[in-house]
GROMACS .gro file of C-alpha atoms in nm:
model
  281
    1MET     CA    1   0.011  29.249  -7.121
    2LYS     CA    2   0.330  29.102  -7.074
    3LEU     CA    3   0.506  29.334  -7.000
    4ARG     CA    4   0.272  29.321  -6.698
    5LYS     CA    5   0.350  29.008  -6.610
    6VAL     CA    6   0.729  29.032  -6.639
    7SER     CA    7   0.687  29.294  -6.406
    8ALA     CA    8   0.463  29.149  -6.103
    9ALA     CA    9   0.712  28.856  -6.113
   10SER     CA   10   1.015  29.079  -6.065
   11ALA     CA   11   0.852  29.268  -5.813
   12ALA     CA   12   0.780  28.966  -5.615
   13VAL     CA   13   1.132  28.795  -5.634
   14LEU     CA   14   1.241  29.192  -5.495
   15ALA     CA   15   1.016  29.126  -5.238
   16LEU     CA   16   1.136  28.801  -5.120
   17ALA     CA   17   1.453  28.862  -5.195
   18LEU     CA   18   1.405  29.199  -4.918
   19ALA     CA   19   1.268  28.986  -4.634
   20ALA     CA   20   1.516  28.750  -4.643
   21THR     CA   21   1.800  28.992  -4.608
   22ALA     CA   22   1.594  29.198  -4.319
   23CYS     CA   23   1.585  28.833  -4.154
   24GLY     CA   24   1.964  28.770  -4.202
   25GLY     CA   25   2.077  29.126  -4.053
   26SER     CA   26   1.848  29.044  -3.743
   27ASP     CA   27   1.968  28.715  -3.679
   28ASP     CA   28   2.342  28.845  -3.675
   29LYS     CA   29   2.331  29.147  -3.474
   30ASP     CA   30   2.274  28.994  -3.153
   31ASP     CA   31   2.395  28.620  -3.201
   32ALA     CA   32   2.645  28.511  -2.948
   33GLY     CA   33   2.698  28.238  -3.170
   34SER     CA   34   2.815  28.372  -3.505
   35GLY     CA   35   3.181  28.448  -3.517
   36SER     CA   36   3.205  28.828  -3.540
   37GLY     CA   37   2.964  28.869  -3.311
   38GLY     CA   38   2.736  29.043  -3.595
   39GLY     CA   39   2.899  29.363  -3.531
   40GLY     CA   40   2.629  29.391  -3.266
   41LYS     CA   41   2.672  29.381  -2.851
   42ILE     CA   42   2.586  29.119  -2.614
   43LYS     CA   43   2.383  29.141  -2.275
   44VAL     CA   44   2.542  28.912  -1.983
   45GLY     CA   45   2.390  28.907  -1.649
   46ILE     CA   46   2.596  28.928  -1.345
   47LYS     CA   47   2.542  29.028  -0.976
   48TYR     CA   48   2.672  29.413  -0.947
   49ASP     CA   49   2.706  29.340  -0.546
   50GLN     CA   50   2.927  29.044  -0.486
   51PRO     CA   51   3.308  29.084  -0.431
   52GLY     CA   52   3.531  28.867  -0.590
   53LEU     CA   53   3.227  28.747  -0.789
   54GLY     CA   54   3.027  29.022  -0.958
   55LEU     CA   55   3.074  29.375  -0.907
   56LYS     CA   56   3.034  29.695  -1.028
   57GLN     CA   57   3.269  29.940  -0.950
   58PRO     CA   58   3.190  30.330  -0.868
   59ASP     CA   59   3.399  30.402  -1.194
   60GLY     CA   60   3.096  30.147  -1.365
   61SER     CA   61   3.348  29.913  -1.470
   62PHE     CA   62   3.297  29.568  -1.328
   63SER     CA   63   3.546  29.311  -1.162
   64GLY     CA   64   3.507  28.977  -1.005
   65PHE     CA   65   3.562  28.576  -1.109
   66ASP     CA   66   3.215  28.537  -1.267
   67VAL     CA   67   3.303  28.909  -1.471
   68ASP     CA   68   3.638  28.750  -1.598
   69VAL     CA   69   3.471  28.448  -1.664
   70ALA     CA   70   3.175  28.599  -1.865
   71THR     CA   71   3.461  28.829  -2.046
   72TYR     CA   72   3.610  28.476  -2.184
   73VAL     CA   73   3.342  28.323  -2.291
   74ALA     CA   74   3.212  28.620  -2.474
   75LYS     CA   75   3.536  28.671  -2.619
   76GLU     CA   76   3.525  28.330  -2.752
   77LEU     CA   77   3.161  28.396  -2.887
   78GLY     CA   78   3.315  28.651  -3.105
   79TYR     CA   79   3.253  29.009  -2.879
   80ASP     CA   80   3.506  29.168  -2.747
   81LYS     CA   81   3.511  29.335  -2.431
   82ASP     CA   82   3.379  29.658  -2.553
   83LYS     CA   83   3.103  29.452  -2.719
   84ILE     CA   84   2.984  29.295  -2.399
   85GLU     CA   85   2.709  29.487  -2.172
   86PHE     CA   86   2.673  29.373  -1.824
   87VAL     CA   87   2.322  29.372  -1.705
   88GLU     CA   88   2.229  29.315  -1.344
   89THR     CA   89   2.093  29.027  -1.285
   90LYS     CA   90   1.940  29.007  -0.915
   91SER     CA   91   1.903  28.622  -0.824
   92ALA     CA   92   1.469  28.610  -0.841
   93ASP     CA   93   1.482  28.742  -1.156
   94ARG     CA   94   1.775  28.486  -1.332
   95GLU     CA   95   1.461  28.258  -1.444
   96ASN     CA   96   1.275  28.512  -1.565
   97ALA     CA   97   1.557  28.747  -1.725
   98LEU     CA   98   1.614  28.406  -1.963
   99ALA     CA   99   1.282  28.331  -2.070
  100ARG     CA  100   1.258  28.740  -2.165
  101GLY     CA  101   1.555  28.719  -2.365
  102ASP     CA  102   1.683  29.025  -2.173
  103VAL     CA  103   2.056  28.885  -2.128
  104LYS     CA  104   2.213  28.548  -2.365
  105PHE     CA  105   2.359  28.424  -2.054
  106ILE     CA  106   2.393  28.476  -1.686
  107VAL     CA  107   2.680  28.431  -1.493
  108ALA     CA  108   2.588  28.489  -1.124
  109SER     CA  109   2.721  28.310  -0.875
  110TYR     CA  110   2.411  28.061  -1.017
  111SER     CA  111   2.410  27.719  -0.861
  112ILE     CA  112   2.254  27.436  -1.071
  113ASN     CA  113   2.005  27.233  -0.931
  114ASP     CA  114   1.733  27.011  -1.044
  115GLU     CA  115   1.443  27.281  -0.961
  116ARG     CA  116   1.635  27.546  -1.153
  117LYS     CA  117   1.705  27.261  -1.488
  118GLN     CA  118   1.306  27.257  -1.504
  119LYS     CA  119   1.316  27.625  -1.631
  120VAL     CA  120   1.686  27.726  -1.767
  121ASP     CA  121   1.967  27.509  -1.941
  122PHE     CA  122   2.342  27.524  -1.794
  123ALA     CA  123   2.623  27.557  -1.910
  124GLY     CA  124   2.942  27.426  -1.719
  125PRO     CA  125   3.001  27.401  -1.409
  126TYR     CA  126   3.234  27.624  -1.400
  127LEU     CA  127   3.350  27.591  -1.020
  128LEU     CA  128   3.253  27.470  -0.758
  129ALA     CA  129   3.216  27.641  -0.391
  130HIS     CA  130   3.132  27.508  -0.082
  131GLN     CA  131   2.960  27.645   0.191
  132ASP     CA  132   3.149  27.753   0.491
  133LEU     CA  133   3.228  28.053   0.774
  134LEU     CA  134   3.450  28.325   0.757
  135VAL     CA  135   3.571  28.448   1.092
  136LYS     CA  136   3.843  28.712   1.202
  137ALA     CA  137   4.165  28.621   1.148
  138ASP     CA  138   4.299  28.593   1.532
  139SER     CA  139   3.957  28.344   1.600
  140LYS     CA  140   3.979  28.016   1.786
  141ILE     CA  141   3.739  27.916   1.593
  142SER     CA  142   3.847  27.655   1.370
  143LYS     CA  143   3.575  27.366   1.312
  144GLY     CA  144   3.217  27.482   1.320
  145GLY     CA  145   3.117  27.272   1.654
  146ASP     CA  146   3.341  27.607   1.784
  147LEU     CA  147   3.040  27.803   1.720
  148ASN     CA  148   2.810  27.678   1.990
  149GLY     CA  149   2.711  27.950   2.200
  150LYS     CA  150   2.826  28.192   1.968
  151ASN     CA  151   2.725  28.447   1.712
  152LEU     CA  152   2.645  28.344   1.353
  153CYS     CA  153   2.510  28.604   1.080
  154SER     CA  154   2.427  28.533   0.739
  155VAL     CA  155   2.111  28.720   0.538
  156THR     CA  156   1.738  28.694   0.607
  157GLY     CA  157   1.578  28.442   0.370
  158SER     CA  158   1.890  28.231   0.333
  159THR     CA  159   1.905  27.844   0.419
  160SER     CA  160   2.294  27.878   0.559
  161ALA     CA  161   2.275  27.945   0.905
  162GLN     CA  162   2.031  27.712   0.936
  163ASN     CA  163   2.277  27.454   0.782
  164VAL     CA  164   2.520  27.534   1.038
  165ARG     CA  165   2.278  27.440   1.298
  166ASP     CA  166   2.088  27.166   1.143
  167LYS     CA  167   2.467  26.989   1.085
  168ILE     CA  168   2.749  27.104   1.329
  169ALA     CA  169   2.652  27.396   1.567
  170PRO     CA  170   2.292  27.318   1.701
  171LYS     CA  171   2.309  27.628   1.966
  172ALA     CA  172   2.482  27.880   1.756
  173ASN     CA  173   2.307  28.226   1.793
  174LEU     CA  174   2.157  28.290   1.461
  175ARG     CA  175   2.146  28.675   1.329
  176GLN     CA  176   2.054  28.795   1.043
  177ASN     CA  177   2.094  29.102   0.813
  178ALA     CA  178   1.987  29.236   0.491
  179GLY     CA  179   2.297  29.129   0.255
  180TYR     CA  180   2.661  28.977   0.334
  181SER     CA  181   2.785  29.331   0.363
  182GLU     CA  182   2.646  29.438   0.702
  183CYS     CA  183   2.739  29.046   0.800
  184ILE     CA  184   3.077  29.164   0.725
  185ALA     CA  185   3.068  29.500   0.896
  186ALA     CA  186   2.926  29.332   1.211
  187LEU     CA  187   3.206  29.068   1.146
  188GLN     CA  188   3.449  29.300   1.156
  189SER     CA  189   3.314  29.529   1.482
  190GLY     CA  190   3.273  29.237   1.691
  191ALA     CA  191   2.910  29.193   1.674
  192VAL     CA  192   2.930  28.855   1.554
  193ASP     CA  193   3.171  28.570   1.546
  194ALA     CA  194   3.079  28.392   1.248
  195VAL     CA  195   2.953  28.427   0.878
  196THR     CA  196   2.849  28.182   0.681
  197THR     CA  197   2.767  28.114   0.265
  198ASP     CA  198   2.934  27.995  -0.031
  199ASP     CA  199   3.317  28.008   0.036
  200SER     CA  200   3.388  28.191  -0.293
  201ILE     CA  201   3.135  28.489  -0.220
  202LEU     CA  202   3.285  28.472   0.174
  203ALA     CA  203   3.660  28.523   0.015
  204GLY     CA  204   3.562  28.797  -0.170
  205PHE     CA  205   3.488  28.978   0.060
  206ALA     CA  206   3.764  28.912   0.255
  207ALA     CA  207   3.990  28.978  -0.027
  208GLN     CA  208   3.880  29.346  -0.085
  209ASP     CA  209   4.138  29.585   0.056
  210LYS     CA  210   3.943  29.752   0.316
  211TYR     CA  211   3.969  29.341   0.425
  212LYS     CA  212   4.281  29.227   0.364
  213GLY     CA  213   4.398  29.039   0.685
  214GLN     CA  214   4.107  29.067   0.832
  215PHE     CA  215   3.979  28.766   0.859
  216LYS     CA  216   4.043  28.376   0.748
  217LEU     CA  217   3.831  28.090   0.546
  218VAL     CA  218   3.718  27.834   0.852
  219GLY     CA  219   3.706  27.503   0.591
  220GLU     CA  220   3.386  27.414   0.654
  221GLN     CA  221   3.246  27.245   0.371
  222LEU     CA  222   2.906  27.208   0.430
  223SER     CA  223   2.764  27.193   0.062
  224ASN     CA  224   2.849  27.162  -0.307
  225GLU     CA  225   2.793  27.469  -0.512
  226ASN     CA  226   2.836  27.417  -0.892
  227TYR     CA  227   2.822  27.739  -1.055
  228GLY     CA  228   2.681  27.719  -1.387
  229ILE     CA  229   2.575  27.944  -1.649
  230GLY     CA  230   2.248  27.968  -1.722
  231VAL     CA  231   2.108  27.980  -2.071
  232LYS     CA  232   1.760  28.029  -2.226
  233LYS     CA  233   1.597  27.688  -2.208
  234GLY     CA  234   1.667  27.496  -2.524
  235ASP     CA  235   1.934  27.700  -2.657
  236LYS     CA  236   2.181  27.376  -2.701
  237ALA     CA  237   2.388  27.591  -2.969
  238THR     CA  238   2.461  27.881  -2.719
  239THR     CA  239   2.539  27.621  -2.407
  240ASP     CA  240   2.777  27.398  -2.628
  241LYS     CA  241   2.973  27.700  -2.789
  242ILE     CA  242   2.962  27.867  -2.361
  243ASN     CA  243   3.103  27.488  -2.276
  244THR     CA  244   3.341  27.490  -2.522
  245ALA     CA  245   3.496  27.794  -2.431
  246LEU     CA  246   3.502  27.688  -2.105
  247GLU     CA  247   3.713  27.423  -2.163
  248LYS     CA  248   3.983  27.635  -2.303
  249MET     CA  249   3.973  27.863  -2.028
  250VAL     CA  250   4.103  27.574  -1.857
  251ASP     CA  251   4.325  27.438  -2.067
  252ASP     CA  252   4.530  27.798  -2.125
  253GLY     CA  253   4.542  27.893  -1.787
  254ALA     CA  254   4.337  28.167  -1.788
  255TRP     CA  255   4.127  27.994  -1.528
  256ASP     CA  256   4.350  27.947  -1.263
  257LYS     CA  257   4.459  28.312  -1.375
  258ALA     CA  258   4.099  28.450  -1.285
  259VAL     CA  259   4.083  28.240  -0.934
  260THR     CA  260   4.440  28.374  -0.764
  261ALA     CA  261   4.349  28.722  -0.908
  262ASN     CA  262   3.998  28.751  -0.735
  263PHE     CA  263   4.044  28.474  -0.452
  264GLY     CA  264   4.431  28.472  -0.354
  265PRO     CA  265   4.421  28.735  -0.131
  266ALA     CA  266   4.178  28.552   0.100
  267ASN     CA  267   4.427  28.224   0.089
  268TYR     CA  268   4.108  28.075  -0.099
  269LYS     CA  269   4.185  27.706  -0.107
  270ASN     CA  270   3.949  27.653  -0.436
  271GLU     CA  271   3.871  27.317  -0.559
  272PRO     CA  272   4.027  27.210  -0.940
  273ALA     CA  273   3.822  27.360  -1.237
  274PRO     CA  274   3.502  27.090  -1.211
  275LYS     CA  275   3.451  26.889  -1.567
  276ILE     CA  276   3.194  27.015  -1.807
  277GLY     CA  277   2.843  26.843  -1.717
  278VAL     CA  278   3.002  26.695  -1.429
  279VAL     CA  279   2.770  26.857  -1.121
  280VAL     CA  280   2.917  26.682  -0.775
  281LYS     CA  281   2.619  26.618  -0.534
   0.00000   0.00000   0.00000
């Protein structure tokens, strides 16, 4: 009888130990805050179709400023480059991807605003962009008002083109395409006189080898777009660690290097690195 009691107690202790071990192993495997990454991988959301920001290359690799920022941040969280799995996160699905846990964080030209902050938390901002105009290098358009009577392209569903008409060129002719690639092609062919969206996106397209020297940014600042890194709502630990990583990226010069590498060919006059937690209205 005594032996049976000791065996039962031992079995209970063993079961608790095994349960604790299992829980610990699960947390370490995919915890972006663990020092070594736990030997697992981290999933990071990016765009696949934005040159200069987030672009999937034909060979399966990724390039762009957002990719460089994401890679730096993941490294600071304990994940080497070969431990990062980039996941395409389209604009309409960013909040859901974080809520579902599909990705640990998102770096995808994700502008911080009050509506989004109800659903996700943001680290950063890490870049201050502005809505601008892209025109041909030899264009006589030097300011927004010159667009009156001219053809302006933006993406279907975007408010950028209407913003131009409301603020600086009420008589501009709006043309909408499915994507910015189509707008850039229309600008190259002369079908439109200008393309409008965030200057970072425009600079990314203009910096592509096939377009180098063909386009220029006008320099209008029609809006302030504070790009932040999206994190699941309530995950303060990860948000704080990402903010620390962003500060380090600026301090050690990696941020400036990434801006020059991705936007430099378009003569992009970027704003200085924004201060963490300061959103410019």
